[in-house]
Amino acid sequence: TNILKNSLLISGIRESEILTGVEVSYLEPRNHSRRELVRIDDPTAISELNSIENVKSIDLPGCDRRSQAMRFGQYLLASSKYVRRKATFKTPAEGMTSTIGDVIAVSQRIGGIAWGYGGRVFANATTATGNVILEHFTSPAITGSVITGNTKPIALRVINRETERVELYICNNTYSSVSSSNVNAGIDIIELTVQKVYKPQTRTFASFSNFTSNNVPVKGDIWSLGEVDPSNYYTNTNDKLFKIVNVERDTDELVTITATEYVSNVYTDSDSIISYVPVKYTDTANPLIPPPAPILKVIPRPIKNLDGSVQYDLEIYASTDTTGYPISIATEMELAKPSEIVLAQGIS
């Protein structure tokens, strides 16, 4: 919602940047403070890169334990393997409140990338209820199936613009349509009822009855909406978490933020290979885009009969390149026969 138009850039990493192994050098006090070397390899990454190794050697001056050196190597392997996206965008001067290392939520919904729905709170909520009215900006518009047809609980993240307080809620899978006059289909202003609230102290969702003066959403607050896994709120579809790595301000008082994908498993304190299953995002599709044409390959097979005559059998292979076209399609074939048979006359 507060990302300036045409300023968001999503990029990835090169295949050559993916590490298959790490060599960590450290001082071992149990061996007369001699320098020792720890090697950690990821066999899965090696197989995915066709057995081409990419090993990085690093030196840890302050490390004096083998287990610590191994965990740092695990972090580097997991970071290069799972942190694949980088986001760069511009915001107004309010972006200066963010610092390097902060984890931010990016919500957008365009073709090929769908990170929840987003917008601003339409009207001040009251402390007597748990209802909140949301105004949705991006395309496509919210439909009833987004709320009622969910497979996981509906998560609502609200960011207060005055106090910068961030609240994460779970809403009922019922809704009230306030307005749909500004969209061709769907809902642009919707009212939801909050059911649970996330408690950072216990890292669990607790029952919720009504807003308080500290967390009541007011008009203009920023929100994002989507599904969430209550056991791991880092993997959700209401927004995408990024960690800020750079903040710059230009002469026009616009702030450029550069952030890398935030994957909580990368920071797991583990002595084994860190594994991570990324959440599946539902891509938005434009139904007006024509489907790709099938690629047909016809191979004639001549066959000689016992009476000396020759007939042809045809082998037909059909394939379709559906890259970037998410709608399921299939090729239908029909056999056409002439209404009458014409015999070729020989010429002598």
mmCIF file of C-alpha atoms in Angstrom:
data_model
loop_
_atom_site.group_PDB
_atom_site.id
_atom_site.type_symbol
_atom_site.label_atom_id
_atom_site.label_comp_id
_atom_site.label_asym_id
_atom_site.label_seq_id
_atom_site.Cartn_x
_atom_site.Cartn_y
_atom_site.Cartn_z
ATOM 1 C CA THR A 1 0.000 0.000 0.000
ATOM 2 C CA ASN A 2 2.825 2.454 0.755
ATOM 3 C CA ILE A 3 5.110 1.187 -2.025
ATOM 4 C CA LEU A 4 5.387 3.868 -4.697
ATOM 5 C CA LYS A 5 3.987 2.894 -8.074
ATOM 6 C CA ASN A 6 6.407 1.264 -10.535
ATOM 7 C CA SER A 7 9.208 1.184 -7.945
ATOM 8 C CA LEU A 8 9.035 -2.456 -6.836
ATOM 9 C CA LEU A 9 11.694 -4.708 -8.309
ATOM 10 C CA ILE A 10 11.884 -8.420 -7.478
ATOM 11 C CA SER A 11 15.115 -10.176 -8.448
ATOM 12 C CA GLY A 12 16.691 -13.547 -7.776
ATOM 13 C CA ILE A 13 20.148 -15.021 -7.386
ATOM 14 C CA ARG A 14 22.329 -16.691 -9.998
ATOM 15 C CA GLU A 15 22.816 -20.443 -9.984
ATOM 16 C CA SER A 16 26.538 -19.866 -9.543
ATOM 17 C CA GLU A 17 25.829 -18.213 -6.164
ATOM 18 C CA ILE A 18 24.320 -21.388 -4.679
ATOM 19 C CA LEU A 19 26.855 -23.041 -2.370
ATOM 20 C CA THR A 20 27.319 -26.798 -2.274
ATOM 21 C CA GLY A 21 29.842 -26.757 0.553
ATOM 22 C CA VAL A 22 31.538 -24.539 3.123
ATOM 23 C CA GLU A 23 35.032 -24.777 4.647
ATOM 24 C CA VAL A 24 35.220 -23.041 8.025
ATOM 25 C CA SER A 25 38.597 -22.283 9.620
ATOM 26 C CA TYR A 26 38.717 -21.688 13.384
ATOM 27 C CA LEU A 27 41.043 -21.957 16.409
ATOM 28 C CA GLU A 28 40.685 -25.148 18.464
ATOM 29 C CA PRO A 29 41.705 -24.485 22.135
ATOM 30 C CA ARG A 30 41.673 -28.234 22.886
ATOM 31 C CA ASN A 31 44.461 -28.722 20.352
ATOM 32 C CA HIS A 32 46.905 -26.081 21.589
ATOM 33 C CA SER A 33 44.883 -23.304 19.836
ATOM 34 C CA ARG A 34 45.866 -24.622 16.438
ATOM 35 C CA ARG A 35 43.853 -23.722 13.402
ATOM 36 C CA GLU A 36 41.503 -26.473 12.251
ATOM 37 C CA LEU A 37 39.216 -26.800 9.259
ATOM 38 C CA VAL A 38 35.591 -27.961 9.194
ATOM 39 C CA ARG A 39 34.004 -28.976 5.876
ATOM 40 C CA ILE A 40 30.193 -29.117 5.477
ATOM 41 C CA ASP A 41 28.668 -30.327 2.188
ATOM 42 C CA ASP A 42 25.090 -30.375 0.969
ATOM 43 C CA PRO A 43 24.627 -33.499 -1.191
ATOM 44 C CA THR A 44 21.226 -32.331 -2.390
ATOM 45 C CA ALA A 45 22.633 -29.088 -3.771
ATOM 46 C CA ILE A 46 25.444 -30.985 -5.498
ATOM 47 C CA SER A 47 22.981 -33.293 -7.271
ATOM 48 C CA GLU A 48 20.763 -30.360 -8.306
ATOM 49 C CA LEU A 49 23.766 -28.599 -9.862
ATOM 50 C CA ASN A 50 24.838 -31.733 -11.800
ATOM 51 C CA SER A 51 27.694 -32.515 -9.392
ATOM 52 C CA ILE A 52 29.328 -29.106 -9.946
ATOM 53 C CA GLU A 53 30.817 -28.045 -6.620
ATOM 54 C CA ASN A 54 30.827 -24.479 -5.347
ATOM 55 C CA VAL A 55 32.710 -24.442 -2.053
ATOM 56 C CA LYS A 56 33.281 -21.259 -0.049
ATOM 57 C CA SER A 57 36.169 -20.916 2.410
ATOM 58 C CA ILE A 58 35.768 -18.569 5.381
ATOM 59 C CA ASP A 59 37.740 -17.757 8.530
ATOM 60 C CA LEU A 60 36.049 -17.233 11.923
ATOM 61 C CA PRO A 61 38.520 -15.368 14.153
ATOM 62 C CA GLY A 62 36.266 -15.361 17.222
ATOM 63 C CA CYS A 63 35.161 -18.990 16.977
ATOM 64 C CA ASP A 64 36.733 -21.473 19.423
ATOM 65 C CA ARG A 65 34.295 -24.410 19.186
ATOM 66 C CA ARG A 66 33.814 -26.980 16.463
ATOM 67 C CA SER A 67 30.041 -27.007 16.962
ATOM 68 C CA GLN A 68 29.881 -23.230 16.503
ATOM 69 C CA ALA A 69 31.883 -23.448 13.266
ATOM 70 C CA MET A 70 29.544 -26.155 11.956
ATOM 71 C CA ARG A 71 26.418 -24.142 12.780
ATOM 72 C CA PHE A 72 27.813 -21.090 10.993
ATOM 73 C CA GLY A 73 28.574 -23.231 7.959
ATOM 74 C CA GLN A 74 25.029 -24.601 8.056
ATOM 75 C CA TYR A 75 23.703 -21.041 8.070
ATOM 76 C CA LEU A 76 25.720 -20.107 4.977
ATOM 77 C CA LEU A 77 24.568 -23.220 3.110
ATOM 78 C CA ALA A 78 20.901 -22.706 3.999
ATOM 79 C CA SER A 79 21.069 -18.968 3.266
ATOM 80 C CA SER A 80 22.404 -19.459 -0.266
ATOM 81 C CA LYS A 81 19.950 -22.296 -0.918
ATOM 82 C CA TYR A 82 16.672 -20.848 0.370
ATOM 83 C CA VAL A 83 17.088 -17.049 0.349
ATOM 84 C CA ARG A 84 16.471 -16.636 -3.355
ATOM 85 C CA ARG A 85 14.574 -13.332 -3.662
ATOM 86 C CA LYS A 86 15.621 -9.714 -3.272
ATOM 87 C CA ALA A 87 13.139 -6.818 -3.237
ATOM 88 C CA THR A 88 13.899 -3.155 -3.913
ATOM 89 C CA PHE A 89 11.227 -0.453 -3.698
ATOM 90 C CA LYS A 90 10.644 3.192 -2.804
ATOM 91 C CA THR A 91 8.428 4.583 -0.056
ATOM 92 C CA PRO A 92 7.619 8.044 1.278
ATOM 93 C CA ALA A 93 9.627 9.536 4.150
ATOM 94 C CA GLU A 94 7.910 7.162 6.596
ATOM 95 C CA GLY A 95 10.310 4.482 5.384
ATOM 96 C CA MET A 96 13.102 6.163 7.355
ATOM 97 C CA THR A 97 11.711 4.591 10.532
ATOM 98 C CA SER A 98 13.000 1.231 9.274
ATOM 99 C CA THR A 99 16.571 0.160 9.947
ATOM 100 C CA ILE A 100 18.882 -2.538 8.617
ATOM 101 C CA GLY A 101 17.941 -5.914 10.078
ATOM 102 C CA ASP A 102 14.234 -5.136 10.468
ATOM 103 C CA VAL A 103 11.808 -7.739 9.125
ATOM 104 C CA ILE A 104 9.087 -6.184 6.977
ATOM 105 C CA ALA A 105 5.995 -7.604 5.301
ATOM 106 C CA VAL A 106 5.524 -7.048 1.553
ATOM 107 C CA SER A 107 2.062 -7.619 0.115
ATOM 108 C CA GLN A 108 1.374 -7.480 -3.606
ATOM 109 C CA ARG A 109 -0.851 -9.185 -6.114
ATOM 110 C CA ILE A 110 0.225 -9.122 -9.751
ATOM 111 C CA GLY A 111 0.580 -11.679 -12.508
ATOM 112 C CA GLY A 112 3.022 -14.393 -11.464
ATOM 113 C CA ILE A 113 3.476 -13.197 -7.860
ATOM 114 C CA ALA A 114 0.695 -13.280 -5.270
ATOM 115 C CA TRP A 115 1.487 -12.267 -1.708
ATOM 116 C CA GLY A 116 -1.939 -11.784 -0.181
ATOM 117 C CA TYR A 117 -4.251 -8.787 -0.428
ATOM 118 C CA GLY A 118 -3.478 -5.322 0.935
ATOM 119 C CA GLY A 119 -4.920 -1.875 1.528
ATOM 120 C CA ARG A 120 -5.862 0.577 4.251
ATOM 121 C CA VAL A 121 -8.416 0.521 7.062
ATOM 122 C CA PHE A 122 -11.525 2.258 5.735
ATOM 123 C CA ALA A 123 -13.020 3.537 9.000
ATOM 124 C CA ASN A 124 -12.188 3.707 12.699
ATOM 125 C CA ALA A 125 -13.030 0.498 14.533
ATOM 126 C CA THR A 126 -14.683 0.577 17.945
ATOM 127 C CA THR A 127 -13.374 -0.911 21.180
ATOM 128 C CA ALA A 128 -16.717 -2.570 21.866
ATOM 129 C CA THR A 129 -16.453 -5.066 18.992
ATOM 130 C CA GLY A 130 -13.911 -7.027 17.020
ATOM 131 C CA ASN A 131 -15.100 -5.866 13.600
ATOM 132 C CA VAL A 132 -12.824 -4.005 11.205
ATOM 133 C CA ILE A 133 -13.657 -2.463 7.816
ATOM 134 C CA LEU A 134 -10.949 -2.834 5.161
ATOM 135 C CA GLU A 135 -10.512 -1.019 1.850
ATOM 136 C CA HIS A 136 -8.739 -3.046 -0.815
ATOM 137 C CA PHE A 137 -6.665 -1.307 -3.507
ATOM 138 C CA THR A 138 -4.840 -3.799 -5.711
ATOM 139 C CA SER A 139 -6.149 -6.028 -8.503
ATOM 140 C CA PRO A 140 -7.821 -8.474 -8.666
ATOM 141 C CA ALA A 141 -10.484 -7.528 -6.136
ATOM 142 C CA ILE A 142 -11.340 -9.665 -3.111
ATOM 143 C CA THR A 143 -14.065 -12.247 -3.722
ATOM 144 C CA GLY A 144 -16.196 -14.133 -1.229
ATOM 145 C CA SER A 145 -14.332 -17.368 -1.947
ATOM 146 C CA VAL A 146 -11.123 -15.821 -0.563
ATOM 147 C CA ILE A 147 -12.783 -15.685 2.877
ATOM 148 C CA THR A 148 -15.145 -18.666 2.805
ATOM 149 C CA GLY A 149 -13.141 -21.042 0.581
ATOM 150 C CA ASN A 150 -9.892 -20.928 2.565
ATOM 151 C CA THR A 151 -8.014 -24.089 3.539
ATOM 152 C CA LYS A 152 -6.157 -22.446 6.445
ATOM 153 C CA PRO A 153 -7.262 -19.705 8.858
ATOM 154 C CA ILE A 154 -7.546 -16.180 7.480
ATOM 155 C CA ALA A 155 -4.759 -13.947 8.836
ATOM 156 C CA LEU A 156 -5.020 -10.168 9.083
ATOM 157 C CA ARG A 157 -1.943 -8.055 9.811
ATOM 158 C CA VAL A 158 -2.600 -4.431 10.797
ATOM 159 C CA ILE A 159 0.150 -1.797 11.076
ATOM 160 C CA ASN A 160 -0.753 1.376 13.003
ATOM 161 C CA ARG A 161 0.704 4.388 11.188
ATOM 162 C CA GLU A 162 0.891 6.536 14.309
ATOM 163 C CA THR A 163 2.498 4.135 16.803
ATOM 164 C CA GLU A 164 3.962 1.627 14.249
ATOM 165 C CA ARG A 165 2.368 -1.136 16.326
ATOM 166 C CA VAL A 166 1.964 -4.397 14.389
ATOM 167 C CA GLU A 167 -0.841 -6.804 15.248
ATOM 168 C CA LEU A 168 -1.522 -10.222 13.717
ATOM 169 C CA TYR A 169 -5.085 -11.542 13.919
ATOM 170 C CA ILE A 170 -7.065 -14.578 12.808
ATOM 171 C CA CYS A 171 -10.498 -13.717 11.416
ATOM 172 C CA ASN A 172 -13.737 -15.653 11.033
ATOM 173 C CA ASN A 173 -14.376 -17.134 7.596
ATOM 174 C CA THR A 174 -17.466 -14.948 7.269
ATOM 175 C CA TYR A 175 -17.613 -11.424 5.896
ATOM 176 C CA SER A 176 -19.898 -8.501 5.153
ATOM 177 C CA SER A 177 -19.656 -6.723 1.804
ATOM 178 C CA VAL A 178 -19.693 -2.962 2.405
ATOM 179 C CA SER A 179 -19.084 -1.792 -1.168
ATOM 180 C CA SER A 180 -18.353 -3.201 -4.603
ATOM 181 C CA SER A 181 -19.052 -0.079 -6.660
ATOM 182 C CA ASN A 182 -15.423 0.610 -7.597
ATOM 183 C CA VAL A 183 -14.649 -2.815 -9.091
ATOM 184 C CA ASN A 184 -16.053 -4.804 -12.008
ATOM 185 C CA ALA A 185 -16.193 -7.975 -9.910
ATOM 186 C CA GLY A 186 -15.582 -8.804 -6.277
ATOM 187 C CA ILE A 187 -15.458 -6.511 -3.248
ATOM 188 C CA ASP A 188 -13.401 -3.367 -2.642
ATOM 189 C CA ILE A 189 -14.604 -2.592 0.926
ATOM 190 C CA ILE A 190 -15.149 -5.571 3.230
ATOM 191 C CA GLU A 191 -15.902 -6.019 6.934
ATOM 192 C CA LEU A 192 -14.304 -8.872 8.904
ATOM 193 C CA THR A 193 -14.593 -10.091 12.492
ATOM 194 C CA VAL A 194 -11.423 -10.833 14.451
ATOM 195 C CA GLN A 195 -11.419 -14.174 16.282
ATOM 196 C CA LYS A 196 -7.877 -14.547 17.693
ATOM 197 C CA VAL A 197 -4.810 -12.374 18.266
ATOM 198 C CA TYR A 198 -1.144 -13.371 18.177
ATOM 199 C CA LYS A 199 0.745 -13.131 21.487
ATOM 200 C CA PRO A 200 4.511 -12.641 20.935
ATOM 201 C CA GLN A 201 5.245 -13.601 24.554
ATOM 202 C CA THR A 202 3.895 -17.145 24.119
ATOM 203 C CA ARG A 203 4.115 -17.309 20.301
ATOM 204 C CA THR A 204 0.546 -18.570 20.132
ATOM 205 C CA PHE A 205 -2.849 -17.230 19.057
ATOM 206 C CA ALA A 206 -5.176 -16.377 21.944
ATOM 207 C CA SER A 207 -8.931 -15.821 21.954
ATOM 208 C CA PHE A 208 -10.067 -12.312 21.077
ATOM 209 C CA SER A 209 -13.300 -10.572 22.057
ATOM 210 C CA ASN A 210 -12.887 -6.852 21.296
ATOM 211 C CA PHE A 211 -10.293 -4.197 20.512
ATOM 212 C CA THR A 212 -8.668 -2.049 23.182
ATOM 213 C CA SER A 213 -7.498 1.563 23.043
ATOM 214 C CA ASN A 214 -3.955 0.295 22.377
ATOM 215 C CA ASN A 215 -4.666 -1.883 19.337
ATOM 216 C CA VAL A 216 -7.897 -0.531 17.834
ATOM 217 C CA PRO A 217 -7.484 -0.076 14.041
ATOM 218 C CA VAL A 218 -8.089 3.460 12.823
ATOM 219 C CA LYS A 219 -8.679 4.923 9.393
ATOM 220 C CA GLY A 220 -5.513 4.922 7.296
ATOM 221 C CA ASP A 221 -3.791 1.990 9.000
ATOM 222 C CA ILE A 222 -2.142 -0.483 6.612
ATOM 223 C CA TRP A 223 -3.309 -4.104 6.449
ATOM 224 C CA SER A 224 -2.546 -7.349 4.619
ATOM 225 C CA LEU A 225 -4.806 -10.384 4.323
ATOM 226 C CA GLY A 226 -4.337 -14.053 3.466
ATOM 227 C CA GLU A 227 -4.067 -17.555 4.890
ATOM 228 C CA VAL A 228 -1.724 -18.518 7.717
ATOM 229 C CA ASP A 229 -0.431 -21.640 9.429
ATOM 230 C CA PRO A 230 -0.997 -20.998 13.177
ATOM 231 C CA SER A 231 1.888 -23.310 14.092
ATOM 232 C CA ASN A 232 4.326 -21.305 11.935
ATOM 233 C CA TYR A 233 3.180 -17.802 11.075
ATOM 234 C CA TYR A 234 6.404 -17.183 9.115
ATOM 235 C CA THR A 235 4.985 -19.306 6.296
ATOM 236 C CA ASN A 236 1.818 -17.544 5.250
ATOM 237 C CA THR A 237 0.155 -16.205 2.131
ATOM 238 C CA ASN A 238 -1.108 -12.897 3.511
ATOM 239 C CA ASP A 239 2.282 -11.271 2.849
ATOM 240 C CA LYS A 240 5.930 -12.072 2.260
ATOM 241 C CA LEU A 241 8.560 -11.386 4.905
ATOM 242 C CA PHE A 242 11.793 -9.647 3.894
ATOM 243 C CA LYS A 243 14.805 -8.547 5.962
ATOM 244 C CA ILE A 244 16.112 -5.040 5.261
ATOM 245 C CA VAL A 245 19.753 -4.899 4.143
ATOM 246 C CA ASN A 246 19.962 -1.282 2.963
ATOM 247 C CA VAL A 247 18.053 2.007 3.427
ATOM 248 C CA GLU A 248 18.754 5.115 1.317
ATOM 249 C CA ARG A 249 17.074 8.525 1.081
ATOM 250 C CA ASP A 250 17.303 10.776 -1.984
ATOM 251 C CA THR A 251 16.926 14.520 -2.422
ATOM 252 C CA ASP A 252 13.165 14.189 -3.017
ATOM 253 C CA GLU A 253 12.713 12.712 0.477
ATOM 254 C CA LEU A 254 11.932 9.307 -1.019
ATOM 255 C CA VAL A 255 13.349 6.248 0.721
ATOM 256 C CA THR A 256 14.738 3.283 -1.230
ATOM 257 C CA ILE A 257 14.624 0.025 0.713
ATOM 258 C CA THR A 258 16.539 -3.089 -0.318
ATOM 259 C CA ALA A 259 15.592 -6.329 1.436
ATOM 260 C CA THR A 260 16.244 -10.052 1.078
ATOM 261 C CA GLU A 261 13.765 -12.852 1.580
ATOM 262 C CA TYR A 262 13.305 -13.789 5.250
ATOM 263 C CA VAL A 263 13.281 -17.544 5.870
ATOM 264 C CA SER A 264 13.112 -18.418 9.555
ATOM 265 C CA ASN A 265 14.642 -21.887 9.082
ATOM 266 C CA VAL A 266 17.921 -20.318 7.955
ATOM 267 C CA TYR A 267 18.472 -19.108 11.518
ATOM 268 C CA THR A 268 17.804 -22.506 13.097
ATOM 269 C CA ASP A 269 20.538 -23.487 15.573
ATOM 270 C CA SER A 270 21.137 -26.919 14.065
ATOM 271 C CA ASP A 271 24.110 -29.256 13.638
ATOM 272 C CA SER A 272 22.435 -31.059 10.726
ATOM 273 C CA ILE A 273 21.506 -29.951 7.227
ATOM 274 C CA ILE A 274 18.833 -27.243 7.545
ATOM 275 C CA SER A 275 15.720 -28.123 5.542
ATOM 276 C CA TYR A 276 12.960 -25.792 4.472
ATOM 277 C CA VAL A 277 9.741 -26.312 2.502
ATOM 278 C CA PRO A 278 8.645 -22.967 1.022
ATOM 279 C CA VAL A 279 4.970 -22.084 1.113
ATOM 280 C CA LYS A 280 3.098 -22.368 -2.166
ATOM 281 C CA TYR A 281 1.709 -19.089 -3.422
ATOM 282 C CA THR A 282 -1.292 -18.946 -5.720
ATOM 283 C CA ASP A 283 -0.412 -17.013 -8.836
ATOM 284 C CA THR A 284 -2.927 -14.595 -10.257
ATOM 285 C CA ALA A 285 -3.892 -15.188 -13.872
ATOM 286 C CA ASN A 286 -5.347 -12.945 -16.550
ATOM 287 C CA PRO A 287 -8.173 -14.827 -18.310
ATOM 288 C CA LEU A 288 -7.850 -12.518 -21.338
ATOM 289 C CA ILE A 289 -4.450 -13.916 -22.305
ATOM 290 C CA PRO A 290 -4.894 -16.420 -25.186
ATOM 291 C CA PRO A 291 -3.638 -19.950 -24.467
ATOM 292 C CA PRO A 292 -0.457 -21.129 -26.203
ATOM 293 C CA ALA A 293 -0.912 -23.057 -29.436
ATOM 294 C CA PRO A 294 -0.055 -26.773 -29.395
ATOM 295 C CA ILE A 295 3.042 -28.011 -31.187
ATOM 296 C CA LEU A 296 2.179 -30.917 -33.480
ATOM 297 C CA LYS A 297 4.616 -33.411 -34.949
ATOM 298 C CA VAL A 298 3.378 -35.810 -37.660
ATOM 299 C CA ILE A 299 5.537 -38.773 -38.708
ATOM 300 C CA PRO A 300 4.405 -40.977 -41.672
ATOM 301 C CA ARG A 301 5.037 -44.706 -41.352
ATOM 302 C CA PRO A 302 4.795 -46.565 -44.740
ATOM 303 C CA ILE A 303 3.619 -50.174 -44.457
ATOM 304 C CA LYS A 304 3.683 -52.731 -47.311
ATOM 305 C CA ASN A 305 0.728 -55.089 -47.371
ATOM 306 C CA LEU A 306 0.818 -58.720 -48.460
ATOM 307 C CA ASP A 307 -0.764 -57.891 -51.825
ATOM 308 C CA GLY A 308 2.041 -55.452 -52.612
ATOM 309 C CA SER A 309 0.068 -52.297 -51.906
ATOM 310 C CA VAL A 310 1.472 -49.594 -49.658
ATOM 311 C CA GLN A 311 -0.421 -47.770 -46.943
ATOM 312 C CA TYR A 312 0.644 -45.053 -44.536
ATOM 313 C CA ASP A 313 0.131 -44.879 -40.805
ATOM 314 C CA LEU A 314 0.526 -41.501 -39.155
ATOM 315 C CA GLU A 315 2.059 -40.960 -35.742
ATOM 316 C CA ILE A 316 0.963 -37.663 -34.175
ATOM 317 C CA TYR A 317 2.729 -36.128 -31.196
ATOM 318 C CA ALA A 318 1.210 -33.075 -29.486
ATOM 319 C CA SER A 319 2.900 -30.907 -26.856
ATOM 320 C CA THR A 320 2.177 -27.443 -25.456
ATOM 321 C CA ASP A 321 4.554 -25.046 -23.746
ATOM 322 C CA THR A 322 2.444 -23.764 -20.826
ATOM 323 C CA THR A 323 5.222 -21.723 -19.200
ATOM 324 C CA GLY A 324 3.661 -18.632 -17.626
ATOM 325 C CA TYR A 325 0.116 -19.868 -18.381
ATOM 326 C CA PRO A 326 -1.341 -21.263 -15.122
ATOM 327 C CA ILE A 327 -4.738 -22.406 -16.472
ATOM 328 C CA SER A 328 -4.994 -26.116 -17.213
ATOM 329 C CA ILE A 329 -5.479 -26.792 -20.932
ATOM 330 C CA ALA A 330 -5.552 -29.891 -23.157
ATOM 331 C CA THR A 331 -5.259 -30.548 -26.897
ATOM 332 C CA GLU A 332 -8.272 -32.175 -28.586
ATOM 333 C CA MET A 333 -7.833 -34.062 -31.876
ATOM 334 C CA GLU A 334 -10.467 -35.064 -34.421
ATOM 335 C CA LEU A 335 -10.216 -37.403 -37.417
ATOM 336 C CA ALA A 336 -11.758 -35.950 -40.579
ATOM 337 C CA LYS A 337 -12.820 -38.257 -43.414
ATOM 338 C CA PRO A 338 -13.757 -37.192 -46.979
ATOM 339 C CA SER A 339 -17.386 -37.527 -48.036
ATOM 340 C CA GLU A 340 -16.318 -39.534 -51.113
ATOM 341 C CA ILE A 341 -13.306 -41.537 -52.174
ATOM 342 C CA VAL A 342 -11.385 -40.340 -55.231
ATOM 343 C CA LEU A 343 -9.054 -42.820 -56.941
ATOM 344 C CA ALA A 344 -5.944 -41.432 -58.586
ATOM 345 C CA GLN A 345 -5.756 -42.239 -62.300
ATOM 346 C CA GLY A 346 -2.407 -43.376 -63.704
ATOM 347 C CA ILE A 347 -0.954 -41.574 -66.733
ATOM 348 C CA SER A 348 1.053 -43.594 -69.277
#
